Coordinates of C-alpha atoms in Angstrom, one line a residue:
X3 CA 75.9 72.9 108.5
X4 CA 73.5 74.8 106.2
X5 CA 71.8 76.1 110.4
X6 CA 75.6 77.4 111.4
X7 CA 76.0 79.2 108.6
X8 CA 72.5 81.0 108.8
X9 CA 73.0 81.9 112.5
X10 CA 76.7 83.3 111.8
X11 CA 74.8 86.0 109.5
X12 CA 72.6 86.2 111.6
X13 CA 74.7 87.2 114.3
X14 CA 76.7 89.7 111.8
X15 CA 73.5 91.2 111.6
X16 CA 73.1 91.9 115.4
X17 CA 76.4 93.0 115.4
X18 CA 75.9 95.5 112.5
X19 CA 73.5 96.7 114.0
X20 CA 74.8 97.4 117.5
X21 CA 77.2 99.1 116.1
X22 CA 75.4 101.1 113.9
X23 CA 73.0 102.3 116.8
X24 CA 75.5 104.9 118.3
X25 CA 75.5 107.0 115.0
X26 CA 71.3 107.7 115.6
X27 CA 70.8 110.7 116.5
X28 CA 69.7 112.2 119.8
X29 CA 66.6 114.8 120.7
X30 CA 67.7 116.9 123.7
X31 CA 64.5 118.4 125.1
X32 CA 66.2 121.8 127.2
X33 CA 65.3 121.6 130.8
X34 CA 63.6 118.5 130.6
X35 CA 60.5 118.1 132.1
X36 CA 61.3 122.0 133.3
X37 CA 61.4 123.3 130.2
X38 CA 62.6 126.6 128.7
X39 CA 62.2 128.9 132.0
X40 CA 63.8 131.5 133.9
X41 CA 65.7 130.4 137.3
X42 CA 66.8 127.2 135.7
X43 CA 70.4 126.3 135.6
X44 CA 71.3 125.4 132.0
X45 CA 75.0 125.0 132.2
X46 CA 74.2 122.4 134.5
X47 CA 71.5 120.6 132.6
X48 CA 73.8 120.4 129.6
X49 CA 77.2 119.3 131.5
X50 CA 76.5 116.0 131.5
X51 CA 75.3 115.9 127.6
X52 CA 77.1 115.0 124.8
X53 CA 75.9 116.9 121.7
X54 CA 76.8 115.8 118.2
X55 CA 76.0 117.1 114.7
X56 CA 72.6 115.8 114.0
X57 CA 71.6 115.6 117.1
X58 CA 68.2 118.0 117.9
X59 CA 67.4 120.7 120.9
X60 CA 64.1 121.3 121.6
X61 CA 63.0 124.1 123.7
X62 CA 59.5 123.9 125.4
X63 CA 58.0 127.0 127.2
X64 CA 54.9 129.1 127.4
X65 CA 53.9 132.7 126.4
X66 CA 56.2 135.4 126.9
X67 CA 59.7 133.7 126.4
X68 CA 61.4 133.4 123.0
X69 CA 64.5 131.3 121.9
X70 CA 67.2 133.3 120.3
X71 CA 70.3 132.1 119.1
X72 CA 73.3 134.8 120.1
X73 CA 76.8 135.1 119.3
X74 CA 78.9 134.4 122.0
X75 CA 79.6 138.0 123.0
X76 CA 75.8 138.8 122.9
X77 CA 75.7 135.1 125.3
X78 CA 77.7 136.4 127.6
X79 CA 76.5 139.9 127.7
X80 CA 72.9 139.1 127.6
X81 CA 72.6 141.5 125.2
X82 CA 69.1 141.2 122.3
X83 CA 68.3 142.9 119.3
X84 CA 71.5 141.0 117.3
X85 CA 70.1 137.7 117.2
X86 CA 70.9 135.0 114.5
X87 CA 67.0 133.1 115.3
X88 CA 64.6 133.8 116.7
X89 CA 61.3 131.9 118.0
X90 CA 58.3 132.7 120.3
X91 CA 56.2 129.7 119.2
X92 CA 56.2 127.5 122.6
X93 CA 57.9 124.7 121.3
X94 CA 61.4 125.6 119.1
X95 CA 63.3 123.0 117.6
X96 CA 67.0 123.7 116.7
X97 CA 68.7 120.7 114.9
X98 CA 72.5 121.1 115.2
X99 CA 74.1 120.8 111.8
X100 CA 77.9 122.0 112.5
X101 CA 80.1 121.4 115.4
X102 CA 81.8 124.3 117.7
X103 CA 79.9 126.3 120.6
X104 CA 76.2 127.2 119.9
X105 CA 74.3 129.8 122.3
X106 CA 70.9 130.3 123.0
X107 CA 68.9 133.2 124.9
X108 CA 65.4 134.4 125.7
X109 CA 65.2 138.1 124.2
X110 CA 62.7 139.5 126.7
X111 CA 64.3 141.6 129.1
X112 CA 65.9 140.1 132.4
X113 CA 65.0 136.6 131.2
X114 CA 68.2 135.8 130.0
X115 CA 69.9 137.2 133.3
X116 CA 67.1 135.5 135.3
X117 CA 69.1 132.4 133.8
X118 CA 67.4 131.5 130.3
X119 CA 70.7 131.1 128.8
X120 CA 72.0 127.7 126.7
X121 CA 75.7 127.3 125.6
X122 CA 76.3 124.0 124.0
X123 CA 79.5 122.4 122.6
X124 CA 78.6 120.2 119.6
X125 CA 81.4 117.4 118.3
X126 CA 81.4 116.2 114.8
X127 CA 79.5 113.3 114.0
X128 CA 80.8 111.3 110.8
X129 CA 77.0 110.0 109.9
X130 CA 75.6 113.5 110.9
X131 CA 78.6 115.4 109.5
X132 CA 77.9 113.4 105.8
X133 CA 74.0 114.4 106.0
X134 CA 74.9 118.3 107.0
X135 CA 76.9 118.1 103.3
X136 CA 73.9 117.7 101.5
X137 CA 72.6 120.7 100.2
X138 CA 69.6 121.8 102.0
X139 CA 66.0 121.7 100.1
X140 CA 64.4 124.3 102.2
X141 CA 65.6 128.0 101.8
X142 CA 66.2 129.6 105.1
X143 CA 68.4 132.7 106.0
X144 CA 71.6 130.1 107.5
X145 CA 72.8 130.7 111.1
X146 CA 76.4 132.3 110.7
X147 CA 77.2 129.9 114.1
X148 CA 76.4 127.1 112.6
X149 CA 75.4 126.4 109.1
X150 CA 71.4 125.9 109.5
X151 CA 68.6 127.5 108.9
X152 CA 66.6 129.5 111.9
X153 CA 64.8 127.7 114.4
X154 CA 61.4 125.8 113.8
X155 CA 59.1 125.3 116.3
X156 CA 57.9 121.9 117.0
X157 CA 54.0 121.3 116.0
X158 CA 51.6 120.7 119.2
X159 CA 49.2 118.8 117.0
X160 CA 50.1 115.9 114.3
X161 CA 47.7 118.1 111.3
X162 CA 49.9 122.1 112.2
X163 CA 52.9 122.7 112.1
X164 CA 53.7 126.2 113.1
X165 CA 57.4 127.9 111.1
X166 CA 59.1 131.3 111.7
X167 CA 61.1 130.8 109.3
X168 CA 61.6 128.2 106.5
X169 CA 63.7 125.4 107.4
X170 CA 64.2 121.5 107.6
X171 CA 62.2 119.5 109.4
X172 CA 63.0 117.6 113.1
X173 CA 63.4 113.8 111.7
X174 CA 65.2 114.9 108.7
X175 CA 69.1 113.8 110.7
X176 CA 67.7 110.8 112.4
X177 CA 66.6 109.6 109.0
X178 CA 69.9 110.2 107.4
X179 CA 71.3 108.5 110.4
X180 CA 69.2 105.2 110.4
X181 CA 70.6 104.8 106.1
X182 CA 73.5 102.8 107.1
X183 CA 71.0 100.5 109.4
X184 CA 68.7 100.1 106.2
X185 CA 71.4 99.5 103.9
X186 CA 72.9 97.0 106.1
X187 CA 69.2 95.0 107.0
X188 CA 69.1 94.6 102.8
X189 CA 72.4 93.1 102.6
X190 CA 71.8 90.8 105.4
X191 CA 68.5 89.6 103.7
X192 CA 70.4 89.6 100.1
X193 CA 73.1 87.1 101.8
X194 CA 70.6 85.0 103.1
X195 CA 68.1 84.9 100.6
X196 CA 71.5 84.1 98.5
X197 CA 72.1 81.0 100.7
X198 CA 69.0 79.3 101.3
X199 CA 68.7 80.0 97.4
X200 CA 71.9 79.1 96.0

């Protein structure tokens, strides 16, 4: 009797946490293995995506490209100089802290008609959407578009990390996303301990 009861929480457990899972967040690397680069078809690599609040883009690319974020007008226009971000670092992470349309260009002249160009619809997440209501620790000037701060760039090396401008850091959503996981693995363990206890 005492063995049932022990496996039914265990298998709440497993359940819990298959269903708490979905809610991590997800690191979109642009491009791929491609990268950030001209001649690449974007709208493509992000049509079969599915972007959510707290999810993470991160543009890799070598010397000479930048990663702005644009208003849609400036998007479609590949227009520069009225950029919300901007990053030339080589590695630019953009975590996505409010839903809507976001879009992305590179600056430098005929790169964004040559096909650098990101638009990305991001839905609401309710574990992401909760995290994005915390006040931020990190000043940063926010990004009218979408709540954040500018773009940081990702560090090549564990010991650097290289910032244009203040901001959060990468791992800050998935951590808030992994909470109810953690809450739910102590309450599991407080039942059982409870049991075999009591």
């Amino acid at each position: 009797m005492a063995f049932s009861n022990i496996a039914m929480v265990l298998c709440f457990f497993l359940v819990a946490i298959n269903m708490a899972l979905p809610t991590l967040a997800t690191v979109h690397t642009v491009g791929d293995t491609t990268g950030w680069a001209i001649a690449v078809d974007y709208t493509t690599w992000a049509s079969d995506k599915t972007f959510a609040v707290g999810d993470t883009l991160v543009f890799n690319y070598g010397a000479g490209h930048t990663v702005d974020e644009v208003k849609e007008s400036d998007y479609k226009s590949c227009t520069t100089g009225n950029s919300i971000s901007t990053d030339s670092t080589g590695a630019t992470t953009i975590p996505l802290k409010k839903a809507g349309k976001h879009y992305f260009i590179c600056a430098v002249p005929g790169h964004c008609i040559g096909g650098m160009k990101l638009a990305v619809k991001v839905k609401a997440s309710s574990a992401a959407s909760a995290a994005s209501a915390a006040p931020s620790a990190t000043p940063g000037k926010p990004s009218p578009s979408d709540g954040t701060p500018a773009a940081t760039a990702t560090p090549t090396t564990p010991s650097t990390t290289t910032t244009t401008t203040p901001t959060t850091h990468q791992n800050e959503s998935s951590a808030t996303s992994l909470s109810p996981i953690v809450a739910m693995f102590f309450t599991v363990s407080w039942m059982i301990f409870s049991y075999i206890l009591g």
